[in-house]
mmCIF file of C-alpha atoms in Angstrom:
data_model
loop_
_atom_site.group_PDB
_atom_site.id
_atom_site.type_symbol
_atom_site.label_atom_id
_atom_site.label_comp_id
_atom_site.label_asym_id
_atom_site.label_seq_id
_atom_site.Cartn_x
_atom_site.Cartn_y
_atom_site.Cartn_z
ATOM 1 C CA MET A 1 -86.309 -15.278 4.857
ATOM 2 C CA ASN A 2 -83.724 -12.569 4.344
ATOM 3 C CA LYS A 3 -82.412 -10.808 7.420
ATOM 4 C CA PHE A 4 -80.621 -7.669 6.340
ATOM 5 C CA THR A 5 -77.493 -6.292 8.016
ATOM 6 C CA SER A 6 -76.414 -2.780 8.967
ATOM 7 C CA GLU A 7 -74.216 -2.833 5.865
ATOM 8 C CA ASN A 8 -77.278 -3.551 3.685
ATOM 9 C CA ILE A 9 -79.188 -0.710 5.356
ATOM 10 C CA GLU A 10 -76.265 1.631 4.657
ATOM 11 C CA THR A 11 -76.219 0.557 0.988
ATOM 12 C CA LEU A 12 -79.934 1.271 0.550
ATOM 13 C CA GLU A 13 -79.566 4.643 2.248
ATOM 14 C CA GLN A 14 -76.640 5.557 -0.027
ATOM 15 C CA ILE A 15 -78.624 4.624 -3.139
ATOM 16 C CA ILE A 16 -81.651 6.620 -1.942
ATOM 17 C CA LEU A 17 -79.459 9.656 -1.203
ATOM 18 C CA ALA A 18 -77.490 9.442 -4.469
ATOM 19 C CA ARG A 19 -80.567 9.140 -6.724
ATOM 20 C CA ARG A 20 -81.061 12.210 -8.928
ATOM 21 C CA ASP A 21 -83.441 13.460 -11.568
ATOM 22 C CA VAL A 22 -81.184 13.521 -14.627
ATOM 23 C CA ARG A 23 -81.719 15.776 -17.632
ATOM 24 C CA GLY A 24 -80.248 15.984 -21.127
ATOM 25 C CA ASN A 25 -77.207 17.993 -20.043
ATOM 26 C CA ARG A 26 -75.753 15.007 -18.160
ATOM 27 C CA PHE A 27 -76.492 12.034 -20.429
ATOM 28 C CA ILE A 28 -73.580 10.622 -22.436
ATOM 29 C CA ASN A 29 -73.676 8.776 -25.730
ATOM 30 C CA LYS A 30 -73.636 5.174 -24.458
ATOM 31 C CA SER A 31 -76.343 2.586 -24.793
ATOM 32 C CA ILE A 32 -77.943 0.682 -21.937
ATOM 33 C CA SER A 33 -77.207 -3.047 -21.994
ATOM 34 C CA LYS A 34 -80.076 -5.524 -22.172
ATOM 35 C CA ALA A 35 -78.963 -6.964 -18.819
ATOM 36 C CA ASP A 36 -79.213 -3.524 -17.158
ATOM 37 C CA LEU A 37 -82.576 -2.738 -18.742
ATOM 38 C CA ASP A 38 -83.883 -6.135 -17.619
ATOM 39 C CA LYS A 39 -82.742 -5.441 -14.053
ATOM 40 C CA ILE A 40 -84.527 -2.075 -14.059
ATOM 41 C CA LEU A 41 -87.765 -3.609 -15.372
ATOM 42 C CA PHE A 42 -87.475 -6.483 -12.902
ATOM 43 C CA ALA A 43 -87.265 -3.940 -10.068
ATOM 44 C CA GLY A 44 -90.427 -2.337 -11.453
ATOM 45 C CA VAL A 45 -92.542 -5.478 -11.646
ATOM 46 C CA ASN A 46 -91.516 -6.434 -8.117
ATOM 47 C CA ALA A 47 -92.998 -3.270 -6.658
ATOM 48 C CA PRO A 48 -96.002 -3.543 -4.343
ATOM 49 C CA SER A 49 -99.371 -3.358 -6.067
ATOM 50 C CA VAL A 50 -102.845 -3.082 -4.600
ATOM 51 C CA GLY A 51 -104.452 -6.529 -4.472
ATOM 52 C CA PHE A 52 -101.371 -7.898 -6.341
ATOM 53 C CA SER A 53 -102.983 -6.376 -9.448
ATOM 54 C CA GLN A 54 -99.654 -5.426 -11.114
ATOM 55 C CA PRO A 55 -101.464 -2.783 -13.178
ATOM 56 C CA TRP A 56 -98.406 -1.514 -15.056
ATOM 57 C CA GLU A 57 -97.237 -1.442 -18.666
ATOM 58 C CA PHE A 58 -93.851 -0.224 -19.870
ATOM 59 C CA VAL A 59 -93.241 1.061 -23.374
ATOM 60 C CA ILE A 60 -89.542 1.050 -24.246
ATOM 61 C CA ILE A 61 -88.809 3.711 -26.847
ATOM 62 C CA LYS A 62 -85.523 3.931 -28.716
ATOM 63 C CA ASP A 63 -86.841 5.184 -32.082
ATOM 64 C CA LEU A 64 -85.746 8.807 -32.539
ATOM 65 C CA GLU A 65 -88.674 9.737 -34.744
ATOM 66 C CA ILE A 66 -91.078 8.806 -31.943
ATOM 67 C CA ARG A 67 -88.932 10.568 -29.353
ATOM 68 C CA ASN A 68 -88.851 13.758 -31.405
ATOM 69 C CA LYS A 69 -92.654 13.762 -31.495
ATOM 70 C CA VAL A 70 -92.674 13.416 -27.708
ATOM 71 C CA LYS A 71 -90.202 16.273 -27.511
ATOM 72 C CA ASP A 72 -92.573 18.443 -29.551
ATOM 73 C CA SER A 73 -95.204 17.857 -26.853
ATOM 74 C CA PHE A 74 -92.651 18.904 -24.245
ATOM 75 C CA PHE A 75 -91.881 22.151 -26.149
ATOM 76 C CA GLU A 76 -95.560 22.964 -26.406
ATOM 77 C CA GLU A 77 -96.307 22.292 -22.718
ATOM 78 C CA ASN A 78 -93.127 24.038 -21.596
ATOM 79 C CA GLU A 79 -94.190 27.249 -23.361
ATOM 80 C CA LYS A 80 -97.435 27.141 -21.368
ATOM 81 C CA ALA A 81 -95.494 26.288 -18.181
ATOM 82 C CA LYS A 82 -93.431 29.490 -18.402
ATOM 83 C CA THR A 83 -96.569 31.576 -18.002
ATOM 84 C CA PHE A 84 -97.034 30.186 -14.472
ATOM 85 C CA PHE A 85 -93.916 31.906 -13.119
ATOM 86 C CA GLU A 86 -93.168 35.555 -12.432
ATOM 87 C CA GLY A 87 -90.291 38.039 -12.275
ATOM 88 C CA ASN A 88 -86.755 36.677 -12.508
ATOM 89 C CA ARG A 89 -88.095 33.134 -12.030
ATOM 90 C CA ILE A 90 -89.110 33.256 -15.719
ATOM 91 C CA ASP A 91 -85.457 33.754 -16.720
ATOM 92 C CA VAL A 92 -84.243 30.991 -14.414
ATOM 93 C CA TYR A 93 -86.982 28.672 -15.670
ATOM 94 C CA THR A 94 -86.152 29.373 -19.323
ATOM 95 C CA GLN A 95 -82.487 28.496 -18.753
ATOM 96 C CA LEU A 96 -83.221 25.165 -17.085
ATOM 97 C CA LYS A 97 -82.757 21.954 -19.051
ATOM 98 C CA LEU A 98 -85.842 20.035 -17.991
ATOM 99 C CA GLU A 99 -85.780 16.853 -20.073
ATOM 100 C CA GLY A 100 -83.422 14.463 -21.842
ATOM 101 C CA ILE A 101 -85.828 12.842 -24.283
ATOM 102 C CA VAL A 102 -83.422 12.546 -27.231
ATOM 103 C CA GLU A 103 -80.087 12.826 -25.344
ATOM 104 C CA SER A 104 -80.849 9.725 -23.247
ATOM 105 C CA ALA A 105 -80.234 6.151 -24.424
ATOM 106 C CA LEU A 106 -83.907 5.249 -24.265
ATOM 107 C CA ASN A 107 -87.255 6.356 -22.891
ATOM 108 C CA ILE A 108 -89.785 4.337 -20.917
ATOM 109 C CA ALA A 109 -93.407 5.462 -20.928
ATOM 110 C CA VAL A 110 -95.171 3.895 -17.958
ATOM 111 C CA PHE A 111 -98.920 3.343 -18.079
ATOM 112 C CA TYR A 112 -101.633 2.289 -15.666
ATOM 113 C CA LYS A 113 -103.917 -0.418 -17.028
ATOM 114 C CA PRO A 114 -107.153 -0.589 -15.034
ATOM 115 C CA SER A 115 -108.313 -4.077 -14.097
ATOM 116 C CA GLU A 116 -111.445 -5.485 -15.702
ATOM 117 C CA HIS A 117 -112.610 -6.954 -12.407
ATOM 118 C CA PRO A 118 -112.795 -5.483 -8.870
ATOM 119 C CA VAL A 119 -109.393 -5.360 -7.172
ATOM 120 C CA LEU A 120 -108.895 -6.254 -3.519
ATOM 121 C CA GLY A 121 -107.898 -3.127 -1.606
ATOM 122 C CA GLN A 122 -108.934 -0.777 -4.403
ATOM 123 C CA THR A 123 -112.638 -0.645 -3.595
ATOM 124 C CA ALA A 124 -112.513 2.306 -1.159
ATOM 125 C CA MET A 125 -109.577 4.212 -2.674
ATOM 126 C CA LYS A 126 -109.599 3.717 -6.445
ATOM 127 C CA GLU A 127 -106.443 5.827 -6.841
ATOM 128 C CA THR A 128 -104.316 3.084 -5.233
ATOM 129 C CA GLY A 129 -104.110 1.390 -8.664
ATOM 130 C CA VAL A 130 -102.243 4.360 -10.048
ATOM 131 C CA TYR A 131 -100.127 4.531 -6.873
ATOM 132 C CA SER A 132 -98.931 0.960 -7.526
ATOM 133 C CA VAL A 133 -97.496 2.121 -10.846
ATOM 134 C CA VAL A 134 -95.702 5.001 -9.106
ATOM 135 C CA CYS A 135 -94.158 2.491 -6.674
ATOM 136 C CA ALA A 136 -92.872 0.560 -9.699
ATOM 137 C CA ILE A 137 -91.280 3.732 -11.093
ATOM 138 C CA GLN A 138 -89.571 4.480 -7.779
ATOM 139 C CA ASN A 139 -88.146 0.927 -7.676
ATOM 140 C CA MET A 140 -86.855 1.402 -11.233
ATOM 141 C CA TRP A 141 -85.327 4.760 -10.329
ATOM 142 C CA LEU A 142 -83.396 3.271 -7.408
ATOM 143 C CA MET A 143 -82.260 0.278 -9.444
ATOM 144 C CA ALA A 144 -81.114 2.531 -12.289
ATOM 145 C CA ARG A 145 -79.069 4.558 -9.792
ATOM 146 C CA ALA A 146 -77.532 1.406 -8.294
ATOM 147 C CA LEU A 147 -76.523 0.486 -11.860
ATOM 148 C CA ASN A 148 -74.982 3.975 -12.171
ATOM 149 C CA ILE A 149 -77.588 4.850 -14.806
ATOM 150 C CA GLY A 150 -79.356 8.208 -14.724
ATOM 151 C CA LEU A 151 -83.136 8.541 -14.909
ATOM 152 C CA GLY A 152 -85.182 11.670 -15.449
ATOM 153 C CA TRP A 153 -88.960 11.866 -15.072
ATOM 154 C CA VAL A 154 -90.486 14.248 -17.621
ATOM 155 C CA SER A 155 -93.880 15.564 -16.520
ATOM 156 C CA ILE A 156 -94.143 18.627 -18.777
ATOM 157 C CA LEU A 157 -96.080 16.683 -21.392
ATOM 158 C CA ASN A 158 -99.648 16.329 -22.578
ATOM 159 C CA PRO A 159 -100.685 12.746 -21.665
ATOM 160 C CA ASP A 160 -103.260 12.608 -24.477
ATOM 161 C CA THR A 161 -100.644 13.588 -27.060
ATOM 162 C CA ILE A 162 -98.271 10.903 -25.761
ATOM 163 C CA LYS A 163 -101.068 8.331 -25.962
ATOM 164 C CA THR A 164 -101.721 9.283 -29.591
ATOM 165 C CA ILE A 165 -98.011 9.095 -30.490
ATOM 166 C CA LEU A 166 -97.618 5.656 -28.876
ATOM 167 C CA LYS A 167 -101.006 4.332 -30.146
ATOM 168 C CA VAL A 168 -102.033 3.577 -26.577
ATOM 169 C CA PRO A 169 -105.434 1.937 -25.904
ATOM 170 C CA LYS A 170 -107.979 4.394 -24.536
ATOM 171 C CA ASP A 171 -108.302 2.857 -21.056
ATOM 172 C CA ARG A 172 -104.599 3.265 -20.198
ATOM 173 C CA GLN A 173 -103.353 6.267 -18.194
ATOM 174 C CA LEU A 174 -99.887 7.792 -18.591
ATOM 175 C CA ILE A 175 -98.225 7.873 -15.175
ATOM 176 C CA GLY A 176 -94.608 8.689 -15.941
ATOM 177 C CA TYR A 177 -92.390 9.359 -18.930
ATOM 178 C CA LEU A 178 -88.821 8.363 -18.094
ATOM 179 C CA CYS A 179 -85.507 9.104 -19.844
ATOM 180 C CA LEU A 180 -82.631 6.738 -19.030
ATOM 181 C CA GLY A 181 -78.959 6.790 -19.897
ATOM 182 C CA HIS A 182 -75.418 6.708 -18.631
ATOM 183 C CA VAL A 183 -74.186 10.050 -17.307
ATOM 184 C CA ASP A 184 -70.960 12.018 -16.994
ATOM 185 C CA GLU A 185 -71.866 12.993 -13.447
ATOM 186 C CA PHE A 186 -74.533 12.642 -10.783
ATOM 187 C CA TYR A 187 -74.955 15.919 -8.879
ATOM 188 C CA GLU A 188 -74.322 15.828 -5.135
ATOM 189 C CA ASN A 189 -77.614 17.671 -4.539
ATOM 190 C CA PRO A 190 -80.888 18.040 -6.443
ATOM 191 C CA GLU A 191 -80.465 20.601 -9.239
ATOM 192 C CA LEU A 192 -83.348 22.769 -8.012
ATOM 193 C CA GLU A 193 -81.788 22.865 -4.542
ATOM 194 C CA ARG A 194 -78.371 23.859 -5.976
ATOM 195 C CA LEU A 195 -80.008 26.643 -7.998
ATOM 196 C CA GLN A 196 -81.969 27.749 -4.909
ATOM 197 C CA TRP A 197 -85.231 27.303 -6.794
ATOM 198 C CA GLU A 198 -86.665 25.533 -3.723
ATOM 199 C CA LYS A 199 -85.290 25.044 -0.200
ATOM 200 C CA ARG A 200 -84.974 21.678 1.473
ATOM 201 C CA LYS A 201 -87.640 21.302 4.162
ATOM 202 C CA ASN A 202 -86.743 20.455 7.739
ATOM 203 C CA ILE A 203 -87.942 17.009 8.679
ATOM 204 C CA THR A 204 -89.490 18.460 11.862
ATOM 205 C CA ASP A 205 -91.796 20.562 9.684
ATOM 206 C CA VAL A 206 -93.299 17.536 7.941
ATOM 207 C CA VAL A 207 -93.619 15.082 10.841
ATOM 208 C CA ILE A 208 -96.685 15.356 13.051
ATOM 209 C CA LYS A 209 -97.351 13.452 16.256
ATOM 210 C CA GLU A 210 -100.723 11.702 16.749
ATOM 211 C CA THR A 211 -102.960 14.440 15.220
ATOM 212 C CA TYR A 212 -102.626 17.866 13.574
ATOM 213 C CA MET B 1 -70.093 10.880 -6.504
ATOM 214 C CA ASN B 2 -71.052 7.364 -5.489
ATOM 215 C CA LYS B 3 -70.273 4.593 -7.916
ATOM 216 C CA PHE B 4 -72.165 1.504 -6.870
ATOM 217 C CA THR B 5 -70.830 -2.033 -7.188
ATOM 218 C CA SER B 6 -72.401 -5.298 -8.295
ATOM 219 C CA GLU B 7 -72.666 -6.188 -4.604
ATOM 220 C CA ASN B 8 -74.687 -3.009 -3.962
ATOM 221 C CA ILE B 9 -76.963 -3.818 -6.908
ATOM 222 C CA GLU B 10 -77.512 -7.299 -5.484
ATOM 223 C CA THR B 11 -78.388 -5.838 -2.069
ATOM 224 C CA LEU B 12 -80.994 -3.487 -3.555
ATOM 225 C CA GLU B 13 -82.486 -6.310 -5.590
ATOM 226 C CA GLN B 14 -82.717 -8.528 -2.496
ATOM 227 C CA ILE B 15 -84.472 -5.775 -0.511
ATOM 228 C CA ILE B 16 -86.912 -5.129 -3.371
ATOM 229 C CA LEU B 17 -87.680 -8.853 -3.678
ATOM 230 C CA ALA B 18 -88.030 -9.432 0.073
ATOM 231 C CA ARG B 19 -90.402 -6.495 0.674
ATOM 232 C CA ARG B 20 -93.895 -7.622 1.661
ATOM 233 C CA ASP B 21 -97.226 -6.087 2.579
ATOM 234 C CA VAL B 22 -97.522 -7.115 6.222
ATOM 235 C CA ARG B 23 -100.811 -7.496 8.051
ATOM 236 C CA GLY B 24 -101.831 -7.930 11.693
ATOM 237 C CA ASN B 25 -101.249 -11.690 11.714
ATOM 238 C CA ARG B 26 -97.473 -11.249 11.407
ATOM 239 C CA PHE B 27 -96.721 -8.292 13.702
ATOM 240 C CA ILE B 28 -95.130 -9.065 17.084
ATOM 241 C CA ASN B 29 -95.330 -7.059 20.275
ATOM 242 C CA LYS B 30 -92.105 -5.073 20.009
ATOM 243 C CA SER B 31 -91.736 -1.330 19.637
ATOM 244 C CA ILE B 32 -89.843 0.430 16.851
ATOM 245 C CA SER B 33 -86.762 2.315 18.072
ATOM 246 C CA LYS B 34 -86.496 6.056 17.470
ATOM 247 C CA ALA B 35 -83.349 5.416 15.397
ATOM 248 C CA ASP B 36 -85.221 3.018 13.092
ATOM 249 C CA LEU B 37 -88.232 5.321 12.736
ATOM 250 C CA ASP B 38 -85.894 8.210 11.923
ATOM 251 C CA LYS B 39 -84.191 6.139 9.226
ATOM 252 C CA ILE B 40 -87.557 5.264 7.677
ATOM 253 C CA LEU B 41 -88.687 8.914 7.654
ATOM 254 C CA PHE B 42 -85.293 10.012 6.310
ATOM 255 C CA ALA B 43 -85.748 7.598 3.398
ATOM 256 C CA GLY B 44 -89.163 9.180 2.797
ATOM 257 C CA VAL B 45 -88.026 12.796 2.671
ATOM 258 C CA ASN B 46 -85.186 11.874 0.324
ATOM 259 C CA ALA B 47 -87.586 10.594 -2.313
ATOM 260 C CA PRO B 48 -87.850 12.452 -5.617
ATOM 261 C CA SER B 49 -90.478 15.184 -5.719
ATOM 262 C CA VAL B 50 -91.763 17.219 -8.628
ATOM 263 C CA GLY B 51 -89.993 20.589 -8.715
ATOM 264 C CA PHE B 52 -88.297 19.637 -5.396
ATOM 265 C CA SER B 53 -91.652 20.504 -3.792
ATOM 266 C CA GLN B 54 -91.411 17.847 -1.053
ATOM 267 C CA PRO B 55 -95.208 17.915 -0.682
ATOM 268 C CA TRP B 56 -95.437 15.269 2.055
ATOM 269 C CA GLU B 57 -96.566 15.176 5.684
ATOM 270 C CA PHE B 58 -96.286 12.174 7.984
ATOM 271 C CA VAL B 59 -98.532 11.669 11.005
ATOM 272 C CA ILE B 60 -97.040 9.177 13.448
ATOM 273 C CA ILE B 61 -99.796 7.498 15.430
ATOM 274 C CA LYS B 62 -99.160 5.369 18.497
ATOM 275 C CA ASP B 63 -102.278 6.279 20.514
ATOM 276 C CA LEU B 64 -104.576 3.243 20.609
ATOM 277 C CA GLU B 65 -107.757 5.273 20.961
ATOM 278 C CA ILE B 66 -107.011 7.007 17.648
ATOM 279 C CA ARG B 67 -106.028 3.729 16.015
ATOM 280 C CA ASN B 68 -109.257 2.071 17.106
ATOM 281 C CA LYS B 69 -111.220 4.864 15.444
ATOM 282 C CA VAL B 70 -109.250 4.256 12.232
ATOM 283 C CA LYS B 71 -109.994 0.558 12.572
ATOM 284 C CA ASP B 72 -113.720 1.360 12.764
ATOM 285 C CA SER B 73 -113.392 3.049 9.356
ATOM 286 C CA PHE B 74 -111.672 -0.067 8.060
ATOM 287 C CA PHE B 75 -114.515 -2.296 9.329
ATOM 288 C CA GLU B 76 -117.093 -0.079 7.675
ATOM 289 C CA GLU B 77 -115.300 0.080 4.319
ATOM 290 C CA ASN B 78 -114.458 -3.612 4.429
ATOM 291 C CA GLU B 79 -118.130 -4.518 4.749
ATOM 292 C CA LYS B 80 -118.777 -2.523 1.568
ATOM 293 C CA ALA B 81 -115.724 -4.095 -0.096
ATOM 294 C CA LYS B 82 -117.114 -7.613 0.320
ATOM 295 C CA THR B 83 -120.046 -6.759 -1.923
ATOM 296 C CA PHE B 84 -117.666 -6.307 -4.876
ATOM 297 C CA PHE B 85 -116.721 -9.991 -4.988
ATOM 298 C CA GLU B 86 -118.685 -13.032 -6.057
ATOM 299 C CA GLY B 87 -118.969 -16.777 -5.425
ATOM 300 C CA ASN B 88 -116.282 -18.424 -3.317
ATOM 301 C CA ARG B 89 -114.181 -15.261 -3.559
ATOM 302 C CA ILE B 90 -116.451 -13.774 -0.867
ATOM 303 C CA ASP B 91 -115.438 -16.553 1.549
ATOM 304 C CA VAL B 92 -111.747 -16.175 0.741
ATOM 305 C CA TYR B 93 -112.022 -12.401 1.092
ATOM 306 C CA THR B 94 -113.755 -12.642 4.455
ATOM 307 C CA GLN B 95 -111.018 -14.897 5.842
ATOM 308 C CA LEU B 96 -108.185 -12.581 4.815
ATOM 309 C CA LYS B 97 -106.508 -10.421 7.437
ATOM 310 C CA LEU B 98 -106.178 -7.160 5.541
ATOM 311 C CA GLU B 99 -104.768 -4.687 8.074
ATOM 312 C CA GLY B 100 -102.649 -4.474 11.198
ATOM 313 C CA ILE B 101 -103.794 -1.143 12.568
ATOM 314 C CA VAL B 102 -103.704 -2.050 16.255
ATOM 315 C CA GLU B 103 -101.365 -5.087 16.107
ATOM 316 C CA SER B 104 -98.516 -2.986 14.641
ATOM 317 C CA ALA B 105 -96.140 -0.876 16.729
ATOM 318 C CA LEU B 106 -97.266 2.358 15.115
ATOM 319 C CA ASN B 107 -99.147 3.783 12.157
ATOM 320 C CA ILE B 108 -98.048 6.494 9.750
ATOM 321 C CA ALA B 109 -100.716 8.416 7.849
ATOM 322 C CA VAL B 110 -99.094 10.069 4.837
ATOM 323 C CA PHE B 111 -100.643 13.187 3.342
ATOM 324 C CA TYR B 112 -100.135 15.322 0.252
ATOM 325 C CA LYS B 113 -99.948 19.026 0.990
ATOM 326 C CA PRO B 114 -100.542 21.068 -2.178
ATOM 327 C CA SER B 115 -98.148 23.946 -2.732
ATOM 328 C CA GLU B 116 -99.453 27.522 -2.472
ATOM 329 C CA HIS B 117 -97.439 28.593 -5.519
ATOM 330 C CA PRO B 118 -96.993 26.992 -8.969
ATOM 331 C CA VAL B 119 -94.586 24.036 -8.901
ATOM 332 C CA LEU B 120 -92.015 23.445 -11.625
ATOM 333 C CA GLY B 121 -92.936 20.270 -13.506
ATOM 334 C CA GLN B 122 -96.443 20.143 -12.103
ATOM 335 C CA THR B 123 -98.058 22.583 -14.515
ATOM 336 C CA ALA B 124 -99.029 20.051 -17.210
ATOM 337 C CA MET B 125 -99.640 17.010 -14.986
ATOM 338 C CA LYS B 126 -101.008 18.186 -11.642
ATOM 339 C CA GLU B 127 -101.123 14.616 -10.322
ATOM 340 C CA THR B 128 -97.306 14.465 -10.121
ATOM 341 C CA GLY B 129 -97.529 16.166 -6.704
ATOM 342 C CA VAL B 130 -99.401 13.182 -5.324
ATOM 343 C CA TYR B 131 -96.994 10.825 -7.122
ATOM 344 C CA SER B 132 -94.079 12.394 -5.223
ATOM 345 C CA VAL B 133 -95.718 11.333 -1.962
ATOM 346 C CA VAL B 134 -96.116 7.778 -3.283
ATOM 347 C CA CYS B 135 -92.383 7.728 -4.112
ATOM 348 C CA ALA B 136 -91.713 8.707 -0.486
ATOM 349 C CA ILE B 137 -93.870 5.817 0.732
ATOM 350 C CA GLN B 138 -92.030 3.348 -1.495
ATOM 351 C CA ASN B 139 -88.662 4.568 -0.150
ATOM 352 C CA MET B 140 -89.996 4.100 3.397
ATOM 353 C CA TRP B 141 -91.252 0.628 2.573
ATOM 354 C CA LEU B 142 -87.848 -0.485 1.276
ATOM 355 C CA MET B 143 -86.007 1.078 4.214
ATOM 356 C CA ALA B 144 -88.391 -0.576 6.683
ATOM 357 C CA ARG B 145 -87.686 -3.941 5.016
ATOM 358 C CA ALA B 146 -83.918 -3.363 5.131
ATOM 359 C CA LEU B 147 -84.377 -2.711 8.875
ATOM 360 C CA ASN B 148 -86.283 -6.031 9.068
ATOM 361 C CA ILE B 149 -89.448 -4.101 9.949
ATOM 362 C CA GLY B 150 -92.752 -4.986 8.320
ATOM 363 C CA LEU B 151 -94.991 -2.414 6.672
ATOM 364 C CA GLY B 152 -98.567 -2.809 5.516
ATOM 365 C CA TRP B 153 -100.453 -0.261 3.412
ATOM 366 C CA VAL B 154 -104.134 -0.118 4.393
ATOM 367 C CA SER B 155 -106.311 1.270 1.607
ATOM 368 C CA ILE B 156 -109.715 -0.011 2.733
ATOM 369 C CA LEU B 157 -110.466 3.246 4.533
ATOM 370 C CA ASN B 158 -112.568 6.342 4.009
ATOM 371 C CA PRO B 159 -110.050 9.207 3.532
ATOM 372 C CA ASP B 160 -112.547 11.807 4.817
ATOM 373 C CA THR B 161 -113.114 9.831 8.009
ATOM 374 C CA ILE B 162 -109.357 9.539 8.574
ATOM 375 C CA LYS B 163 -108.976 13.296 8.047
ATOM 376 C CA THR B 164 -111.658 13.952 10.653
ATOM 377 C CA ILE B 165 -110.075 11.557 13.181
ATOM 378 C CA LEU B 166 -106.618 13.131 12.733
ATOM 379 C CA LYS B 167 -107.931 16.737 12.563
ATOM 380 C CA VAL B 168 -106.283 17.176 9.186
ATOM 381 C CA PRO B 169 -106.494 20.581 7.404
ATOM 382 C CA LYS B 170 -108.945 20.566 4.525
ATOM 383 C CA ASP B 171 -106.394 21.024 1.727
ATOM 384 C CA ARG B 172 -104.429 17.866 2.579
ATOM 385 C CA GLN B 173 -105.078 14.567 0.773
ATOM 386 C CA LEU B 174 -104.620 11.132 2.353
ATOM 387 C CA ILE B 175 -102.277 9.118 0.150
ATOM 388 C CA GLY B 176 -101.388 6.119 2.292
ATOM 389 C CA TYR B 177 -102.136 4.717 5.729
ATOM 390 C CA LEU B 178 -99.211 2.569 6.869
ATOM 391 C CA CYS B 179 -98.861 0.054 9.718
ATOM 392 C CA LEU B 180 -95.314 -0.700 10.859
ATOM 393 C CA GLY B 181 -93.883 -3.221 13.257
ATOM 394 C CA HIS B 182 -91.455 -6.039 13.826
ATOM 395 C CA VAL B 183 -92.658 -9.388 12.507
ATOM 396 C CA ASP B 184 -92.321 -13.088 13.279
ATOM 397 C CA GLU B 185 -91.878 -13.842 9.584
ATOM 398 C CA PHE B 186 -91.752 -12.251 6.148
ATOM 399 C CA TYR B 187 -93.495 -14.486 3.607
ATOM 400 C CA GLU B 188 -91.402 -15.699 0.681
ATOM 401 C CA ASN B 189 -94.117 -14.627 -1.744
ATOM 402 C CA PRO B 190 -96.937 -12.056 -1.689
ATOM 403 C CA GLU B 191 -99.872 -13.384 0.329
ATOM 404 C CA LEU B 192 -102.355 -12.944 -2.532
ATOM 405 C CA GLU B 193 -100.044 -14.925 -4.814
ATOM 406 C CA ARG B 194 -99.711 -17.738 -2.248
ATOM 407 C CA LEU B 195 -103.479 -17.884 -1.867
ATOM 408 C CA GLN B 196 -103.879 -17.866 -5.674
ATOM 409 C CA TRP B 197 -106.077 -14.767 -5.457
ATOM 410 C CA GLU B 198 -104.102 -13.256 -8.349
ATOM 411 C CA LYS B 199 -101.450 -14.722 -10.635
ATOM 412 C CA ARG B 200 -98.038 -13.161 -11.186
ATOM 413 C CA LYS B 201 -97.898 -11.579 -14.641
ATOM 414 C CA ASN B 202 -95.189 -12.479 -17.139
ATOM 415 C CA ILE B 203 -92.844 -9.588 -17.729
ATOM 416 C CA THR B 204 -93.227 -10.104 -21.491
ATOM 417 C CA ASP B 205 -96.944 -9.286 -21.127
ATOM 418 C CA VAL B 206 -96.279 -5.856 -19.654
ATOM 419 C CA VAL B 207 -93.317 -4.682 -21.735
ATOM 420 C CA ILE B 208 -94.072 -3.113 -25.128
ATOM 421 C CA LYS B 209 -91.545 -2.106 -27.765
ATOM 422 C CA GLU B 210 -91.776 1.380 -29.325
ATOM 423 C CA THR B 211 -95.590 1.586 -29.643
ATOM 424 C CA TYR B 212 -98.679 -0.514 -28.845
#
């Protein structure tokens, strides 16, 4: 049984704090080695999963024709997205680079595959199956950062369109669409914090004692 | 900008591999220090969140009266859960210890608080708000493990009942109910793997190249 040290704790904290959402303006033209990709996927499949159901599937996409189709879905959804914002936020939004689908070395589309039989722990809260897949993505994100590889999660997409492009069986659910690649720089702070799009919350505002 | 080393990568991998879902049979009677709890919460609020929305709230519960009410919800939902399984699985299920609500040092109920204004990145896939909260939980889980503290995620609960017990505002959504405490032992392998409830999947069965 591993007993971790204060140095290990410090390492984990540094990785957590240094992790960024990386977009196309930071990716450089360098491929990801098989060893690094394997480490990232290994981190994913060792995430917790409800009832040890491991309900994840990872589609590794390098083909540029496929990625350009995905990018078309981004363009379409991003046009709709702009209509949600008002005033000078529209200008700021329009100038933001929000994805790195073709600039990255590869994409990973992560799907939830529902189990065919009842899953222990999923009977009262069905959504925990999907949550397991999100845990896998967060493990992958941290491992990518430890490997000094950037990862960006693109959510301005139409899941049905992505499923059609990737010929995904009907029962699967798109959870995350990830762009991975080496970078020229990891920002010190989240981009949306730097641009004052959103403020960082105080921890005291999100921690509640005993009851609301 | 942090550049991580192969030793750092190894540390993260060890923490990921050593993380377990811990139940009441492994918790010992020892409180969690404020410094450790702060580190766990700090890991949570430094998770990625869609549009930097940080849509999480953490209710720290030590009060045993409250915890016993939560445990009543577990009992109720667990009775229903048993009806999902068949044959000798019912016996195995019944013998499993599936929560550590009162045996742990404290509980953390984690909620999603929807934003009042449109969130960047959440316009096409609304569910990414909830996913941000799951990323926070996974960060907390890894940090707890690095601190040699066990964490168990209890999902056999009725979210509405928990909201009533904790006097939670209507718009919040229960994402995870966590039990944390020091342990006598972390198992080498997931409990459901040890008990042959589920088999570990081969990575080749969950990785797909380009398209299905």
